[in-house]
Amino acid sequence: LTLIAMNKTLDLDEIKEKILEKLKSSGWDRILKGFIKSSEFDTIIKELVRQSRDGKKFTPTLKYIFRAFEECPYEDLKVVMVGQDPYPGFEVADGIAFSCSRKEYEQPSLKYMLDAIDRTVYDNKKIVDRNLDLKRWSNQGMLMLNTALTTNIGNMGQHYLIWKPFIAYLFDWLTWHNSGLVYIYLGSEAKKWSDVVNDNNYKLYASHPASAAYSKSAEWDCGDVFVKTTQIVKENYNHEIEW
C-alpha cells in the first residue's frame, strides 16, 4: 500500500478486483465478494491509506492481508483458529495468524504453540514441523484468522475497530452456511466473538500464547485445544491433522 499512499487518487475498484482475483483459487471470492464490494470495505482501505499517509505504517502489507483465505480452500474448511492481531514487528506478519514466514526466527507465540502441540498431541514422541509458515495448516482447511487483519508497526491492538465490520460479516456468513466447524478462540479479544457463532459448532478456548511469553512461563496452558481439535476433525471429517 506504500505506492498507493503516495498517489493522490485511489482506485478502489482496482484494489478490490485484485483481491478477489487472488481469492478465486481457494473459493473465498464468492463468500467475501459481498463485503469486499461494499462501501464498508472502502472505509477500511481508506483508513489504512490515511494512516499510512500520516506516518502510521501498518502490517502486513496489502498483498498479504487475505493470505489466510488464499491458502485455506473454502470447500475443505474444518477449523477456524481465532487469534488477536498480527505480529507488530516490521515484515514479520504474513497474513496467516501466528505464522511468521517472512522472518528467519520463531516468534514467541508460535514457539509456545508448537511446543504445546509436541507435548499434548504427540506426547513428545514426534517433533512437530517447525516450519514458520503455517500455510500447511491452512491448506488442510484451517482458517488461521486474526480479529484484526492489520495493526500498526510496533503497536499492537490498534485496528480491531477498523476490521470489526469484516469479522462480523465473516462470522455471520459462516454461521448461516457452515455448521460443525471447530472454533479455537485464543485470548480475550478472540473470545469476544464466540457468542456470534451458533452452538451447532464446536467451541474451544485457551489463553493467547503471548500471555505465556509475557510471563516468561516454561509452558503455555493450551487447554488441550489441539488434542480436542485433532479428535473432532478425525471423527467428523476423517482427516488426520498434520500439525
Coordinates of C-alpha atoms in Angstrom, one line a residue:
L1 CA 0.0 0.0 0.0
T2 CA 3.0 2.3 0.1
L3 CA 2.7 3.2 -3.6
I4 CA -1.0 3.7 -3.3
A5 CA -0.4 6.1 -0.4
M6 CA 1.9 8.2 -2.5
N7 CA -0.7 8.7 -5.2
K8 CA -3.3 11.4 -5.0
T9 CA -6.0 9.2 -6.3
L10 CA -7.1 5.8 -5.0
D11 CA -8.5 3.2 -7.4
L12 CA -10.7 1.2 -5.0
D13 CA -12.2 -0.9 -7.8
E14 CA -8.8 -2.0 -9.0
I15 CA -7.8 -2.9 -5.5
K16 CA -11.0 -4.9 -4.9
E17 CA -10.7 -6.8 -8.2
K18 CA -7.1 -7.8 -7.5
I19 CA -8.1 -9.1 -4.0
L20 CA -11.0 -11.1 -5.4
E21 CA -8.8 -12.5 -8.2
K22 CA -6.3 -13.8 -5.6
L23 CA -9.2 -15.4 -3.7
K24 CA -10.6 -17.3 -6.7
S25 CA -8.5 -20.4 -6.4
S26 CA -9.5 -21.0 -2.8
G27 CA -13.1 -20.3 -3.4
W28 CA -13.4 -17.5 -0.9
D29 CA -14.0 -14.9 -3.6
R30 CA -17.7 -15.7 -3.7
I31 CA -18.0 -15.7 0.1
L32 CA -16.2 -12.4 0.7
K33 CA -17.3 -10.6 -2.5
G34 CA -20.4 -9.1 -0.8
F35 CA -18.2 -7.3 1.7
I36 CA -15.2 -6.5 -0.5
K37 CA -17.5 -4.8 -3.0
S38 CA -19.2 -2.8 -0.2
S39 CA -18.7 0.7 1.0
E40 CA -17.7 -0.7 4.4
F41 CA -14.6 -2.2 2.7
D42 CA -14.0 1.2 1.0
T43 CA -13.9 2.7 4.5
I44 CA -11.3 0.1 5.7
I45 CA -9.0 0.7 2.7
K46 CA -9.3 4.5 3.0
E47 CA -8.5 4.4 6.7
L48 CA -5.4 2.3 6.1
V49 CA -4.3 4.7 3.4
R50 CA -4.9 7.7 5.7
Q51 CA -2.9 6.2 8.5
S52 CA -0.1 5.3 6.1
R53 CA 0.0 8.9 4.7
D54 CA 0.1 10.1 8.3
G55 CA 3.2 8.0 9.0
K56 CA 1.5 5.2 10.8
K57 CA 2.6 2.2 8.8
F58 CA 0.7 -1.0 9.1
T59 CA 1.5 -4.7 8.9
P60 CA 1.1 -6.9 7.0
T61 CA 1.1 -5.1 3.7
L62 CA -1.9 -5.2 1.4
K63 CA -0.6 -8.2 -0.7
Y64 CA -0.6 -10.4 2.4
I65 CA -3.8 -9.3 4.2
F66 CA -6.1 -12.0 2.8
R67 CA -3.4 -14.8 2.7
A68 CA -5.2 -16.8 5.4
F69 CA -8.1 -17.1 2.9
E70 CA -5.9 -17.7 -0.1
E71 CA -4.2 -20.7 1.5
C72 CA -7.4 -22.3 3.0
P73 CA -9.7 -23.9 0.5
Y74 CA -13.3 -23.0 1.5
E75 CA -14.7 -26.3 0.5
D76 CA -12.2 -28.0 2.9
L77 CA -13.0 -25.7 5.8
K78 CA -13.0 -27.6 9.1
V79 CA -11.3 -25.4 11.7
V80 CA -11.3 -21.6 12.5
M81 CA -8.5 -20.6 14.8
V82 CA -9.1 -17.1 16.1
G83 CA -6.3 -15.0 17.4
Q84 CA -5.9 -11.3 18.1
D85 CA -4.0 -9.2 15.6
P86 CA -0.8 -9.6 13.5
Y87 CA 2.7 -9.6 14.8
P88 CA 3.6 -5.8 15.0
G89 CA 7.2 -6.2 14.0
F90 CA 8.4 -4.9 10.6
E91 CA 7.9 -7.6 7.9
V92 CA 7.0 -10.3 10.4
A93 CA 3.3 -11.0 9.9
D94 CA 2.5 -12.9 6.7
G95 CA -1.3 -12.8 6.7
I96 CA -1.8 -16.1 8.4
A97 CA -2.5 -15.8 12.1
F98 CA 0.6 -16.9 14.2
S99 CA 2.6 -17.6 11.1
C100 CA 5.9 -15.7 10.7
S101 CA 7.5 -17.0 7.5
R102 CA 8.8 -13.5 6.5
K103 CA 11.4 -13.6 9.3
E104 CA 14.0 -16.3 10.0
Y105 CA 13.3 -16.6 13.7
E106 CA 10.4 -18.2 15.6
Q107 CA 8.1 -15.7 17.2
P108 CA 7.4 -16.5 20.9
S109 CA 3.7 -17.1 20.4
L110 CA 4.4 -19.7 17.7
K111 CA 7.1 -21.3 19.7
Y112 CA 4.7 -21.8 22.6
M113 CA 2.1 -23.2 20.3
L114 CA 4.4 -25.7 18.6
D115 CA 5.8 -26.8 21.9
A116 CA 2.3 -27.3 23.2
I117 CA 1.5 -29.5 20.2
D118 CA 4.6 -31.5 20.7
R119 CA 3.7 -32.1 24.3
T120 CA -0.1 -32.7 24.1
V121 CA -0.8 -34.1 20.7
Y122 CA 2.4 -36.1 20.1
D123 CA 3.4 -36.8 23.8
N124 CA 6.9 -35.5 22.8
K125 CA 7.3 -38.6 20.7
K126 CA 7.0 -36.9 17.4
I127 CA 8.6 -33.5 16.9
V128 CA 6.1 -31.2 15.2
D129 CA 7.1 -29.4 11.9
R130 CA 8.9 -26.2 13.0
N131 CA 8.4 -24.5 9.6
L132 CA 7.5 -20.9 10.4
D133 CA 5.0 -20.7 7.5
L134 CA 1.7 -22.1 8.8
K135 CA 0.1 -22.4 5.3
R136 CA 0.5 -26.2 5.9
W137 CA -2.3 -25.8 8.4
S138 CA -4.3 -23.5 6.2
N139 CA -4.0 -26.0 3.3
Q140 CA -5.7 -28.6 5.4
G141 CA -8.8 -26.5 5.9
M142 CA -7.8 -24.4 8.9
L143 CA -8.7 -20.7 8.6
M144 CA -6.0 -19.0 10.7
L145 CA -7.8 -15.8 11.5
N146 CA -6.9 -12.7 13.4
T147 CA -9.8 -10.5 14.7
A148 CA -7.9 -7.6 13.1
L149 CA -6.2 -8.3 9.8
T150 CA -3.7 -5.5 10.3
T151 CA -2.1 -3.4 13.1
N152 CA 0.3 -0.5 13.2
I153 CA 4.0 -1.5 13.1
G154 CA 5.4 -1.5 16.6
N155 CA 1.9 -1.1 18.2
M156 CA -0.5 -4.0 18.8
G157 CA -4.2 -3.8 19.1
Q158 CA -4.8 -0.6 17.1
H159 CA -7.0 -1.9 14.3
Y160 CA -9.8 -4.0 16.0
L161 CA -12.4 -1.4 15.3
I162 CA -11.3 -1.0 11.7
W163 CA -11.8 -4.6 10.9
K164 CA -14.8 -5.3 13.1
P165 CA -17.4 -5.0 10.2
F166 CA -15.4 -7.5 8.2
I167 CA -15.1 -10.0 11.0
A168 CA -18.8 -9.6 11.8
Y169 CA -19.6 -10.3 8.1
L170 CA -17.4 -13.4 8.0
F171 CA -18.8 -15.0 11.2
D172 CA -22.4 -14.2 10.0
W173 CA -21.7 -16.0 6.7
L174 CA -20.1 -19.0 8.4
T175 CA -22.9 -19.2 11.0
W176 CA -25.6 -19.4 8.2
H177 CA -23.7 -21.6 5.8
N178 CA -21.3 -23.8 7.7
S179 CA -22.1 -25.9 10.8
G180 CA -19.9 -28.4 12.6
L181 CA -16.8 -26.3 12.4
V182 CA -14.2 -26.3 15.2
Y183 CA -13.6 -22.8 16.5
I184 CA -10.5 -22.3 18.6
Y185 CA -10.5 -18.9 20.5
L186 CA -7.1 -17.9 21.7
G187 CA -7.2 -14.9 24.0
S188 CA -9.8 -12.4 25.3
E189 CA -10.2 -10.5 22.0
A190 CA -10.9 -13.7 20.2
K191 CA -13.3 -14.9 22.9
K192 CA -15.4 -11.8 22.4
W193 CA -16.6 -13.2 19.1
S194 CA -17.7 -16.6 20.4
D195 CA -21.3 -15.6 21.1
V196 CA -22.0 -14.7 17.4
V197 CA -21.3 -18.3 16.3
N198 CA -24.1 -20.8 16.6
D199 CA -23.8 -23.7 19.1
N200 CA -24.1 -26.2 16.3
N201 CA -20.3 -25.8 16.1
Y202 CA -17.5 -26.8 18.4
K203 CA -16.0 -24.0 20.6
L204 CA -12.7 -24.4 22.3
Y205 CA -10.9 -21.8 24.4
A206 CA -7.4 -21.1 25.7
S207 CA -5.4 -18.1 26.7
H208 CA -3.4 -16.4 24.0
P209 CA 0.1 -17.9 23.8
A210 CA 1.6 -14.4 24.0
S211 CA 0.5 -14.4 27.6
A212 CA 2.9 -17.2 28.4
A213 CA 5.7 -15.2 26.7
Y214 CA 4.8 -12.1 28.7
S215 CA 5.0 -14.0 32.0
K216 CA 8.1 -16.0 30.8
S217 CA 6.4 -19.3 31.6
A218 CA 8.1 -22.5 30.9
E219 CA 4.9 -23.8 29.2
W220 CA 1.7 -22.3 27.7
D221 CA -1.5 -23.8 29.0
C222 CA -3.3 -24.6 25.8
G223 CA -6.3 -26.2 27.4
D224 CA -5.7 -29.3 25.2
V225 CA -7.3 -27.4 22.3
F226 CA -5.0 -29.1 19.8
V227 CA -5.8 -32.6 21.1
K228 CA -9.5 -31.9 21.1
T229 CA -9.4 -30.4 17.6
T230 CA -7.4 -33.4 16.3
Q231 CA -10.0 -35.8 17.7
I232 CA -13.1 -33.9 16.4
V233 CA -11.6 -33.5 12.9
K234 CA -10.7 -37.1 12.8
E235 CA -14.2 -38.2 13.9
N236 CA -16.2 -35.8 11.8
Y237 CA -14.1 -35.3 8.7
N238 CA -12.0 -38.5 8.7
H239 CA -8.9 -36.2 8.4
E240 CA -5.7 -36.7 10.4
I241 CA -4.4 -33.2 11.0
E242 CA -0.7 -32.9 10.3
W243 CA 0.4 -30.2 12.8

